[in-house]
Amino acid sequence: MDEITMVRELYGSPEPDPAARERIRARVVGGRPVRRPHRRMTFGLGLVAAATAVVAGASLLSGGTTRTPVVLGTTGGDDGSARSILLAAADSAEKEQPGRYWRLHTTYADTYRVKAGYNVEGNRWESDRWMARSKDEPDHNFDRDLPSRPQTPADEAAWRRAGSPKTWKVISSGRPYTLTTESTGWRSATISAEQKRRRDDRACGDGSPAGPQGCNPMLGPSTEERVLTDPGLFRKSHAELRAKRVRALVESEPHLEKEAAARFDLPIISLFLTTRPASPQVRAAAFRLLADTPGIRSIGTVTDRAGRRGIGLAARATKDDGGGTVYDEVLILEPKTYRILGEQQMIVKAAGPYRGMAPGTVLSHTVVHHAGWTDAKPAHP
Amino acid sequence: MSHSEKPALAQPRPVRSLSERFDEVFDAHFDEIHRYVAARLGPDAAEDVVAETFLTAFRKRHAYDADRAAVRTWLFGIATKLVGKHRRAEVRALRALGRRGPDRPAAGPEERVLEEVSARRLRPELAAAIAGLNRGERDVLLLMALAGLGHDEIAAVLGVSYGTVGSRLSRARKKLRAALGGVNPMLEEDGRG
């Protein structure tokens, strides 16, 4: 597939909108000023990708909100306690024993504000992946969709007052989107060694077959294996990606550099730590990279969406689509073991499309039920 | 849309009232202009930008005397200029996708993902790469990909030479290819969960 086709698919094609057409015609013919009251920015891209969505017009409403118990720390600066927590996590990671599979069992959801003034968790998805350490062994994946639901007991009460609807019309990425209480059973898939090889070979963006070195001479499939076991190569690879991403970020808006920890380091490294079957040494190196990242602070005890209490490490940023909404990107670690319990974005100050969400509201979350090596036989929970 | 739609030899047209001709132009071009702007900025901002596009055109209506193909590129030109005023919002939206973000994981059995691997897996990289293009490159790329214009039409829309369109497009494609091919498989996966 060439780049132009991929761009076309990325954007999708908006439906013709006769109502908009007549509104616009009336405005133009009537010579009315084009300026309207400022409205939220919506995404033109046809993807369900925004962290949060709201019912159209809901930004004008504010309603009863609920509060997730959380200690919100202060912004900025290096935090000695965050650093020492992350260094302790590195020491723990270094002592892990690799097994036959890297198992990652998670539940994901993001949060939508509905018109009636409460929050609903949608796109809930449970996934259980067993990635074989050996390239010659198959991987096993299980997953299922979970029903959307009101987020907290207070949201549930508001939902009942609203007549306990089974669907919610919301806007996601600027598009109408319907959340439902439907769910699916477990799906399962086995990815053979052959399919894994093909997947790696096909990672070229332009559809061309990968050469022996992969698409990028720096980062071919053979390099991937080495990055998972070589801390030096991991750091180099991370630094390259960071340079690319952070440069793109600050090019137009230099002030966003101070948000690099929340926008890049924390999410990317925690993603790596949960999804990639890396060696204990590389995992330790990843925690140490985080320990050295400015802008990450300790926020004390955080209760996750599964009700577990953990150590919260946070970095602050503004939402790109949020009209000034400030949030914390939070990594949650298990006390004592420093295993990753999950990650979530939490509202610090809601504005624009997020208006009505109380500070501490969880905007999106991944609960990690299990992330680690195991010798067990792959089976869904 | 088609690249073969060459400017027709100017036919003498009956003189009609301005509003009639406005409706004709509006009806002929609204859908494609709106589709292009809505794809780039989303439906809300598109409503303002498209209205302003036709309002600007209406104010300078003497230009309607040009042939139809020229009107079309002229409207795309106005719209693209106005989209440029929303550049920050556009780049932010792209970046929001370019971030790992709570993108709905390419859910489901891995086989499904395998079938669509390049499109799905590389989406965030692609969005980030488009955000990283400069304005001229992005305009050329999206006029081609979203509006379906050919090189000559894009040159007319942007008021640049045919050669400039070609070089911007090839730079844009190169940057996208680099971003996609250079996707860092060690650090990122779509199958987040």
Coordinates of C-alpha atoms in Angstrom, one line a residue:
Chain A
M1 CA 0.0 0.0 0.0
D2 CA 1.5 3.4 -0.9
E3 CA 1.6 6.4 1.3
I4 CA -1.2 8.3 -0.5
T5 CA -3.6 5.4 0.0
M6 CA -2.6 5.1 3.6
V7 CA -3.2 8.8 4.1
R8 CA -6.6 8.5 2.5
E9 CA -7.5 5.6 4.8
L10 CA -6.2 7.4 7.8
Y11 CA -8.6 10.3 7.2
G12 CA -11.5 8.4 5.9
S13 CA -14.1 10.2 3.9
P14 CA -16.7 12.4 5.7
E15 CA -20.2 11.7 4.6
P16 CA -22.0 14.4 2.6
D17 CA -23.9 16.6 5.0
P18 CA -26.9 18.2 3.3
A19 CA -27.9 20.0 6.6
A20 CA -24.5 21.6 6.9
R21 CA -24.7 22.5 3.2
E22 CA -28.0 24.5 3.7
R23 CA -26.7 26.1 6.9
I24 CA -23.6 27.2 5.2
R25 CA -25.5 28.4 2.1
A26 CA -27.8 30.5 4.4
R27 CA -24.8 32.0 6.1
V28 CA -23.1 32.9 2.9
V29 CA -26.1 34.3 1.1
G30 CA -27.2 36.1 4.2
G31 CA -23.7 37.6 4.4
R32 CA -23.7 36.8 8.1
P33 CA -20.5 36.9 9.9
V34 CA -18.7 33.6 9.8
R35 CA -17.4 33.9 13.3
R36 CA -19.4 31.8 15.8
P37 CA -18.9 31.4 19.5
H38 CA -15.8 29.4 20.0
R39 CA -16.5 25.7 19.9
R40 CA -14.3 22.8 20.7
M41 CA -11.9 21.5 18.2
T42 CA -12.9 18.2 16.8
F43 CA -10.8 15.8 14.9
G44 CA -11.4 15.4 11.2
L45 CA -9.8 12.1 11.2
G46 CA -12.1 9.1 11.1
L47 CA -10.7 7.3 14.0
V48 CA -11.9 6.4 17.4
A49 CA -8.8 7.7 18.9
A50 CA -9.5 10.6 21.2
A51 CA -9.0 9.9 24.8
T52 CA -12.4 11.1 25.7
A53 CA -15.5 12.1 24.1
V54 CA -18.5 14.0 25.0
V55 CA -22.1 14.3 23.8
A56 CA -22.4 17.1 21.3
G57 CA -23.1 20.2 23.2
A58 CA -22.4 18.6 26.5
S59 CA -19.6 21.0 27.0
L60 CA -22.2 23.6 27.8
L61 CA -23.6 21.5 30.6
S62 CA -22.0 20.9 33.9
G63 CA -23.4 18.3 36.1
G64 CA -22.9 16.3 39.2
T65 CA -19.5 14.7 39.1
T66 CA -17.8 12.2 41.1
R67 CA -14.4 12.1 42.5
T68 CA -11.9 9.3 42.4
P69 CA -9.8 9.4 45.5
V70 CA -6.4 10.5 44.5
V71 CA -3.6 12.6 45.8
L72 CA -2.8 15.2 43.2
G73 CA 0.7 16.3 43.5
T74 CA 2.3 19.6 42.3
T75 CA 3.6 20.2 38.9
G76 CA 7.0 20.1 37.5
G77 CA 10.4 19.6 38.8
D78 CA 12.3 16.5 39.5
D79 CA 11.1 14.5 42.4
G80 CA 13.6 12.7 44.5
S81 CA 11.0 10.2 45.7
A82 CA 9.9 9.4 42.1
R83 CA 13.5 8.7 41.2
S84 CA 14.1 6.5 44.1
I85 CA 10.9 4.5 43.5
L86 CA 11.9 4.0 39.9
L87 CA 15.4 2.9 40.8
A88 CA 13.9 0.4 43.2
A89 CA 11.6 -0.8 40.4
A90 CA 14.7 -1.2 38.2
D91 CA 16.4 -3.4 40.9
S92 CA 13.3 -5.6 41.2
A93 CA 13.0 -5.9 37.4
E94 CA 16.6 -7.0 37.2
K95 CA 15.9 -10.0 39.4
E96 CA 13.0 -11.4 37.3
Q97 CA 13.4 -14.8 35.7
P98 CA 12.5 -15.1 32.0
G99 CA 10.1 -17.8 31.2
R100 CA 8.6 -19.4 28.2
Y101 CA 5.9 -16.8 27.6
W102 CA 5.6 -13.1 28.2
R103 CA 2.0 -12.8 29.3
L104 CA 0.1 -9.5 29.3
H105 CA -3.4 -9.6 30.6
T106 CA -5.1 -6.2 30.7
T107 CA -8.4 -4.4 30.7
Y108 CA -8.6 -1.1 28.9
A109 CA -11.3 1.6 28.8
D110 CA -11.8 5.2 28.1
T111 CA -14.2 7.6 29.6
Y112 CA -17.0 9.6 28.0
R113 CA -19.0 12.4 29.4
V114 CA -22.7 12.0 28.5
K115 CA -25.3 14.7 28.1
A116 CA -27.1 13.7 31.3
G117 CA -24.1 14.7 33.3
Y118 CA -22.3 11.6 34.2
N119 CA -19.3 9.6 33.0
V120 CA -19.4 6.3 31.1
E121 CA -16.5 3.9 30.5
G122 CA -16.6 2.7 26.9
N123 CA -14.4 0.8 24.5
R124 CA -13.8 -1.6 27.3
W125 CA -11.6 -4.4 26.1
E126 CA -10.0 -7.3 27.9
S127 CA -6.9 -8.8 26.3
D128 CA -4.7 -11.7 27.4
R129 CA -1.7 -12.2 25.2
W130 CA 0.9 -14.9 25.5
M131 CA 4.0 -14.0 23.6
A132 CA 6.5 -16.9 23.2
R133 CA 10.0 -16.0 24.1
S134 CA 11.2 -18.2 21.2
K135 CA 10.6 -16.9 17.7
D136 CA 9.9 -20.5 16.7
E137 CA 7.0 -21.0 19.0
P138 CA 3.5 -19.7 18.4
D139 CA 1.9 -16.8 20.3
H140 CA -1.6 -17.2 21.8
N141 CA -4.0 -14.3 22.1
F142 CA -7.4 -14.1 23.8
D143 CA -9.6 -11.1 23.9
R144 CA -13.2 -9.9 24.4
D145 CA -15.2 -6.7 24.4
L146 CA -16.8 -5.7 27.7
P147 CA -20.0 -3.7 28.1
S148 CA -19.8 0.0 28.5
R149 CA -20.9 1.1 32.0
P150 CA -21.2 4.2 34.3
Q151 CA -17.8 4.9 35.8
T152 CA -18.3 5.3 39.5
P153 CA -21.2 4.5 42.0
A154 CA -22.2 8.2 41.7
D155 CA -22.2 7.9 37.9
E156 CA -24.3 4.8 38.3
A157 CA -26.8 6.6 40.5
A158 CA -27.0 9.4 37.9
W159 CA -27.5 6.8 35.2
R160 CA -30.4 5.2 37.1
R161 CA -32.0 8.6 37.5
A162 CA -31.7 9.0 33.7
G163 CA -33.7 5.9 33.2
S164 CA -30.8 3.3 33.0
P165 CA -30.2 3.7 29.2
K166 CA -28.5 0.8 27.5
T167 CA -26.8 2.9 24.9
W168 CA -25.1 6.3 25.0
K169 CA -24.6 8.6 22.0
V170 CA -21.3 10.3 22.4
I171 CA -18.7 12.0 20.2
S172 CA -15.4 10.3 19.8
S173 CA -12.7 12.1 17.8
G174 CA -15.3 14.5 16.6
R175 CA -17.5 11.7 15.2
P176 CA -20.8 10.5 16.6
Y177 CA -20.3 7.2 18.3
T178 CA -22.6 4.9 20.2
L179 CA -21.6 3.1 23.3
T180 CA -23.5 0.0 24.2
T181 CA -23.8 -2.5 27.0
E182 CA -23.1 -5.3 24.5
S183 CA -20.2 -7.5 25.0
T184 CA -18.6 -10.5 23.3
G185 CA -17.4 -13.9 24.4
W186 CA -13.7 -14.7 24.4
R187 CA -12.1 -14.8 21.0
S188 CA -8.9 -16.7 20.6
A189 CA -6.1 -16.8 18.0
T190 CA -2.9 -18.6 17.6
I191 CA -0.1 -16.9 15.7
S192 CA 2.2 -19.4 14.2
A193 CA 6.0 -18.9 14.0
E194 CA 5.5 -18.4 10.3
Q195 CA 2.9 -15.7 10.7
K196 CA 5.1 -14.0 13.2
R197 CA 7.9 -13.9 10.7
R198 CA 5.6 -12.5 8.0
R199 CA 4.3 -9.9 10.4
D200 CA 7.7 -8.6 11.1
D201 CA 8.6 -8.7 7.4
R202 CA 5.6 -6.7 6.5
A203 CA 6.2 -3.8 8.8
C204 CA 7.3 -1.7 5.9
G205 CA 5.1 1.3 5.5
D206 CA 5.1 1.4 1.7
G207 CA 4.2 -2.3 1.4
S208 CA 7.5 -3.2 -0.1
P209 CA 9.0 -6.4 1.1
A210 CA 11.5 -5.9 3.9
G211 CA 15.1 -6.6 3.0
P212 CA 17.3 -8.8 5.1
Q213 CA 17.9 -5.8 7.3
G214 CA 14.2 -4.9 7.6
C215 CA 12.8 -1.6 6.3
N216 CA 15.2 0.5 8.3
P217 CA 18.8 -0.5 8.1
M218 CA 19.1 0.7 11.8
L219 CA 16.1 -1.3 13.0
G220 CA 15.5 -4.5 11.2
P221 CA 13.8 -7.5 12.7
S222 CA 17.2 -8.9 13.8
T223 CA 17.8 -5.7 15.6
E224 CA 14.5 -6.0 17.4
E225 CA 15.7 -9.2 19.1
R226 CA 18.9 -7.6 20.2
V227 CA 17.1 -4.5 21.6
L228 CA 15.1 -6.8 23.8
T229 CA 18.3 -8.2 25.3
D230 CA 20.9 -5.4 25.0
P231 CA 20.4 -2.5 27.3
G232 CA 22.8 -0.3 25.4
L233 CA 21.0 -0.8 22.1
F234 CA 17.7 -0.3 23.9
R235 CA 18.8 3.1 25.2
K236 CA 20.1 4.1 21.8
S237 CA 16.9 3.0 20.1
H238 CA 14.8 4.9 22.7
A239 CA 17.0 8.0 22.3
E240 CA 16.5 8.0 18.5
L241 CA 12.8 7.6 18.8
R242 CA 12.6 10.3 21.4
A243 CA 14.6 12.8 19.4
K244 CA 12.3 12.2 16.5
R245 CA 9.1 12.5 18.5
V246 CA 10.0 15.3 20.8
R247 CA 11.5 17.3 17.9
A248 CA 8.2 17.0 16.0
L249 CA 6.4 18.1 19.1
V250 CA 8.3 21.2 19.9
E251 CA 8.8 22.3 16.3
S252 CA 5.7 24.3 16.3
E253 CA 5.2 24.8 20.0
P254 CA 8.4 25.0 22.0
H255 CA 6.7 25.3 25.3
L256 CA 5.5 21.7 25.0
E257 CA 9.0 20.5 25.7
K258 CA 8.2 20.5 29.4
E259 CA 5.4 18.1 28.7
A260 CA 7.7 15.5 27.0
A261 CA 7.6 13.2 30.1
A262 CA 3.8 13.0 30.0
R263 CA 3.5 12.9 26.2
F264 CA 6.4 10.7 25.4
D265 CA 8.6 9.1 28.1
L266 CA 6.1 7.8 30.6
P267 CA 3.6 6.3 28.1
I268 CA 6.2 4.9 25.7
I269 CA 8.4 3.3 28.3
S270 CA 5.5 1.9 30.3
L271 CA 4.2 0.5 27.0
F272 CA 7.5 -1.1 26.4
L273 CA 7.7 -2.5 29.9
T274 CA 4.3 -4.1 29.7
T275 CA 4.1 -5.3 26.1
R276 CA 7.7 -6.3 25.2
P277 CA 9.3 -9.5 26.2
A278 CA 12.6 -7.9 27.2
S279 CA 15.3 -9.3 29.3
P280 CA 15.6 -8.4 33.0
Q281 CA 18.6 -6.2 32.2
V282 CA 16.7 -4.3 29.5
R283 CA 13.7 -3.9 31.7
A284 CA 15.8 -2.5 34.5
A285 CA 17.4 -0.1 32.0
A286 CA 13.9 1.1 31.0
F287 CA 13.0 1.9 34.6
R288 CA 16.3 3.7 35.0
L289 CA 15.6 5.8 31.9
L290 CA 12.4 6.8 33.6
A291 CA 14.2 7.6 36.8
D292 CA 16.4 10.0 34.9
T293 CA 13.5 11.7 33.2
P294 CA 12.7 15.2 34.4
G295 CA 9.1 16.0 35.1
I296 CA 8.0 12.8 36.7
R297 CA 6.8 13.1 40.3
S298 CA 5.5 10.8 43.0
I299 CA 1.8 11.5 43.9
G300 CA 1.5 9.0 46.7
T301 CA -1.2 6.3 46.8
V302 CA -3.5 6.0 43.9
T303 CA -6.5 3.6 43.7
D304 CA -6.8 2.1 40.3
R305 CA -10.0 1.2 38.4
A306 CA -9.8 -2.3 39.8
G307 CA -9.8 -0.9 43.3
R308 CA -6.2 -1.8 44.0
R309 CA -4.0 0.7 45.8
G310 CA -0.6 1.5 44.3
I311 CA 2.2 4.0 44.1
G312 CA 1.4 6.8 41.6
L313 CA 4.0 8.4 39.4
A314 CA 2.8 11.2 37.3
A315 CA 3.7 13.7 34.7
R316 CA 1.6 16.6 33.6
A317 CA 0.4 17.8 30.2
T318 CA -2.4 19.5 28.4
K319 CA -4.8 17.7 26.1
D320 CA -4.3 18.5 22.4
D321 CA -8.1 18.6 22.0
G322 CA -8.9 19.8 25.4
G323 CA -9.3 23.6 25.2
G324 CA -6.8 23.9 28.0
T325 CA -7.6 20.7 29.8
V326 CA -4.8 19.7 32.1
Y327 CA -4.2 16.0 32.9
D328 CA -1.7 13.8 34.7
E329 CA -0.4 10.7 32.9
V330 CA -0.1 8.3 35.8
L331 CA 1.9 5.1 36.1
I332 CA 0.8 2.9 39.0
L333 CA 3.2 0.4 40.6
E334 CA 2.5 -2.3 43.1
P335 CA 3.9 -1.5 46.5
K336 CA 6.9 -3.6 47.5
T337 CA 7.2 -5.5 44.2
Y338 CA 7.1 -2.4 41.9
R339 CA 5.3 -4.4 39.3
I340 CA 3.2 -2.3 36.9
L341 CA -0.4 -2.3 38.0
G342 CA -1.5 0.0 35.2
E343 CA -1.6 3.4 33.7
Q344 CA -4.3 6.1 33.6
Q345 CA -4.9 9.6 32.5
M346 CA -6.5 11.7 35.2
I347 CA -8.1 15.1 35.0
V348 CA -6.4 18.0 36.8
K349 CA -8.4 20.8 35.3
A350 CA -11.2 20.1 32.9
A351 CA -12.1 22.5 30.1
G352 CA -13.6 22.4 26.7
P353 CA -15.0 19.0 25.8
Y354 CA -14.0 17.7 29.2
R355 CA -15.9 20.3 31.1
G356 CA -17.9 18.7 33.9
M357 CA -15.3 16.1 34.8
A358 CA -14.1 16.6 38.3
P359 CA -10.4 16.7 39.2
G360 CA -9.2 13.1 39.6
T361 CA -11.6 11.7 37.0
V362 CA -9.9 8.9 35.1
L363 CA -10.0 9.8 31.4
S364 CA -8.7 6.5 30.2
H365 CA -7.0 3.6 31.8
T366 CA -5.3 0.2 31.4
V367 CA -5.6 -2.2 34.3
V368 CA -2.7 -4.6 34.2
H369 CA -3.9 -7.9 35.7
H370 CA -0.7 -9.6 34.8
A371 CA 2.5 -8.6 32.9
G372 CA 5.4 -10.9 33.2
W373 CA 7.2 -14.1 32.4
T374 CA 5.4 -17.4 32.9
D375 CA 5.9 -21.0 32.1
A376 CA 2.2 -21.8 32.4
K377 CA 0.2 -23.3 29.6
P378 CA -1.6 -20.6 27.6
A379 CA -5.3 -20.4 28.5
H380 CA -7.7 -17.6 28.9
P381 CA -8.7 -16.4 32.3
Chain B
M1 CA -11.6 15.0 -9.3
S2 CA -10.1 13.4 -12.4
H3 CA -6.8 14.5 -13.6
S4 CA -8.1 14.5 -17.1
E5 CA -10.5 17.3 -16.4
K6 CA -8.6 19.8 -18.3
P7 CA -9.9 23.4 -18.4
A8 CA -12.5 23.4 -21.1
L9 CA -12.2 26.0 -23.8
A10 CA -14.1 29.0 -22.4
Q11 CA -17.7 28.9 -23.7
P12 CA -19.6 32.0 -23.8
R13 CA -22.1 32.0 -21.0
P14 CA -25.4 33.8 -20.7
V15 CA -25.2 36.6 -18.3
R16 CA -27.3 35.7 -15.3
S17 CA -28.0 37.3 -11.9
L18 CA -25.2 37.0 -9.4
S19 CA -27.2 35.0 -6.9
E20 CA -28.1 32.4 -9.6
R21 CA -24.5 32.0 -10.5
F22 CA -23.6 31.8 -6.8
D23 CA -26.0 28.9 -6.4
E24 CA -24.6 27.2 -9.4
V25 CA -21.1 27.5 -8.1
F26 CA -22.1 26.6 -4.6
D27 CA -24.0 23.5 -5.7
A28 CA -21.3 22.4 -8.1
H29 CA -18.5 22.6 -5.6
F30 CA -19.8 22.5 -2.1
D31 CA -19.6 18.7 -1.5
E32 CA -16.0 18.3 -2.5
I33 CA -14.8 21.4 -0.8
H34 CA -16.6 20.5 2.4
R35 CA -15.4 16.9 2.3
Y36 CA -11.8 18.1 1.9
V37 CA -12.0 20.7 4.7
A38 CA -14.0 18.4 7.0
A39 CA -11.4 15.6 6.6
R40 CA -8.6 18.0 7.6
L41 CA -10.3 19.9 10.4
G42 CA -13.4 18.0 11.5
P43 CA -17.0 19.0 11.0
D44 CA -17.2 21.9 13.4
A45 CA -14.3 23.9 12.1
A46 CA -15.2 22.9 8.5
E47 CA -18.5 24.7 8.8
D48 CA -16.7 28.0 9.5
V49 CA -14.0 27.4 7.0
V50 CA -16.3 26.4 4.2
A51 CA -18.7 29.3 4.8
E52 CA -15.8 31.6 4.8
T53 CA -14.4 30.1 1.6
F54 CA -17.7 30.7 -0.3
L55 CA -18.1 34.1 1.4
T56 CA -14.7 35.1 0.2
A57 CA -15.5 33.8 -3.2
F58 CA -18.8 35.6 -3.2
R59 CA -17.2 38.9 -2.3
K60 CA -14.7 38.5 -5.2
R61 CA -17.3 37.2 -7.5
H62 CA -15.8 38.7 -10.6
A63 CA -13.6 35.7 -10.6
Y64 CA -16.6 33.5 -11.4
D65 CA -16.1 34.6 -14.9
A66 CA -13.3 32.2 -15.2
D67 CA -14.1 28.7 -16.5
R68 CA -15.4 26.1 -14.2
A69 CA -12.1 24.2 -13.7
A70 CA -10.5 27.5 -12.7
V71 CA -13.3 28.2 -10.2
R72 CA -12.7 24.8 -8.7
T73 CA -9.0 25.3 -8.1
W74 CA -9.7 28.9 -7.0
L75 CA -12.1 27.6 -4.3
F76 CA -9.7 24.9 -3.2
G77 CA -7.0 27.6 -3.0
I78 CA -9.1 29.8 -0.7
A79 CA -10.1 26.8 1.4
T80 CA -6.5 25.7 1.8
K81 CA -5.4 29.1 2.8
L82 CA -8.2 29.2 5.4
V83 CA -7.3 25.7 6.7
G84 CA -3.8 27.1 7.2
K85 CA -5.2 29.5 9.8
H86 CA -6.3 26.4 11.8
R87 CA -2.9 24.9 11.4
R88 CA -2.2 24.6 15.1
A89 CA -5.4 22.8 15.7
E90 CA -4.9 20.5 12.7
V91 CA -1.4 19.6 13.9
R92 CA -2.6 19.0 17.4
A93 CA -5.3 16.7 16.3
L94 CA -2.8 14.7 14.2
R95 CA -0.5 14.6 17.1
A96 CA -3.2 13.4 19.4
L97 CA -3.4 10.4 17.1
G98 CA 0.3 10.2 16.7
R99 CA 0.7 9.7 20.4
R100 CA 0.3 6.2 21.6
G101 CA -2.9 7.6 23.2
P102 CA -5.7 5.4 24.3
D103 CA -6.2 4.4 20.7
R104 CA -8.7 1.6 20.6
P105 CA -6.3 -1.3 20.3
A106 CA -6.5 -3.0 16.9
A107 CA -8.8 -5.3 18.8
G108 CA -9.5 -8.9 18.2
P109 CA -7.8 -11.9 17.0
E110 CA -4.3 -11.2 15.8
E111 CA -5.1 -12.6 12.4
R112 CA -7.4 -9.7 11.7
V113 CA -4.6 -7.4 12.7
L114 CA -2.2 -9.3 10.4
E115 CA -4.4 -8.7 7.5
E116 CA -4.4 -5.0 8.0
V117 CA -1.0 -4.7 9.4
S118 CA 0.4 -1.8 7.5
A119 CA -2.7 0.3 7.7
R120 CA -3.6 -0.2 11.3
R121 CA -0.3 -0.8 12.9
L122 CA 1.3 2.2 11.4
R123 CA -1.5 4.7 11.9
P124 CA -0.1 6.6 14.8
E125 CA 3.3 6.8 13.0
L126 CA 1.6 8.1 9.9
A127 CA -0.4 10.8 11.8
A128 CA 2.7 11.9 13.6
A129 CA 4.6 12.1 10.3
I130 CA 1.9 14.2 8.7
A131 CA 1.9 16.5 11.7
G132 CA 5.7 16.8 11.2
L133 CA 5.4 18.0 7.6
N134 CA 5.7 21.7 6.9
R135 CA 2.7 23.5 5.7
G136 CA 3.5 23.5 2.0
E137 CA 4.2 19.8 2.0
R138 CA 1.1 19.0 4.0
D139 CA -1.1 21.1 1.6
V140 CA 0.3 19.3 -1.4
L141 CA -0.1 15.9 0.1
L142 CA -3.7 16.4 1.3
L143 CA -4.8 18.1 -1.9
M144 CA -3.7 15.0 -3.7
A145 CA -4.8 12.4 -1.2
L146 CA -8.1 13.9 0.1
A147 CA -9.2 16.2 -2.7
G148 CA -7.9 14.0 -5.5
L149 CA -6.3 16.8 -7.4
G150 CA -3.6 16.3 -9.9
H151 CA -0.2 18.0 -10.0
D152 CA -1.3 20.8 -12.4
E153 CA -4.4 21.5 -10.4
I154 CA -2.5 21.6 -7.1
A155 CA 0.0 24.1 -8.8
A156 CA -3.0 26.3 -9.7
V157 CA -4.6 25.9 -6.2
L158 CA -1.4 26.9 -4.4
G159 CA -0.1 29.4 -6.9
V160 CA 3.2 27.6 -7.2
S161 CA 5.0 26.0 -10.1
Y162 CA 4.4 22.4 -11.3
G163 CA 7.9 21.6 -10.3
T164 CA 7.4 22.9 -6.8
V165 CA 4.4 20.6 -6.4
G166 CA 6.5 17.6 -7.5
S167 CA 9.3 18.4 -5.2
R168 CA 7.1 19.1 -2.2
L169 CA 5.2 15.9 -2.9
S170 CA 8.3 13.8 -3.1
R171 CA 9.7 15.3 0.1
A172 CA 6.4 14.6 1.8
R173 CA 6.3 11.0 0.6
K174 CA 9.9 10.5 1.6
K175 CA 9.2 11.7 5.1
L176 CA 6.2 9.5 5.4
R177 CA 8.0 6.5 4.1
A178 CA 10.9 7.2 6.6
A179 CA 8.5 7.5 9.4
L180 CA 6.6 4.3 8.5
G181 CA 9.6 2.2 7.6
G182 CA 11.4 3.5 10.6
V183 CA 8.6 2.5 12.9
N184 CA 10.4 1.3 15.9
P185 CA 9.1 -2.2 16.5
M186 CA 11.0 -2.5 19.8
L187 CA 9.2 0.3 21.5
E188 CA 5.7 0.4 20.0
E189 CA 2.9 -1.9 19.2
D190 CA -0.6 -1.3 18.3
G191 CA -1.8 -4.2 20.3
R192 CA -1.8 -2.3 23.5
G193 CA -4.0 -3.5 26.1

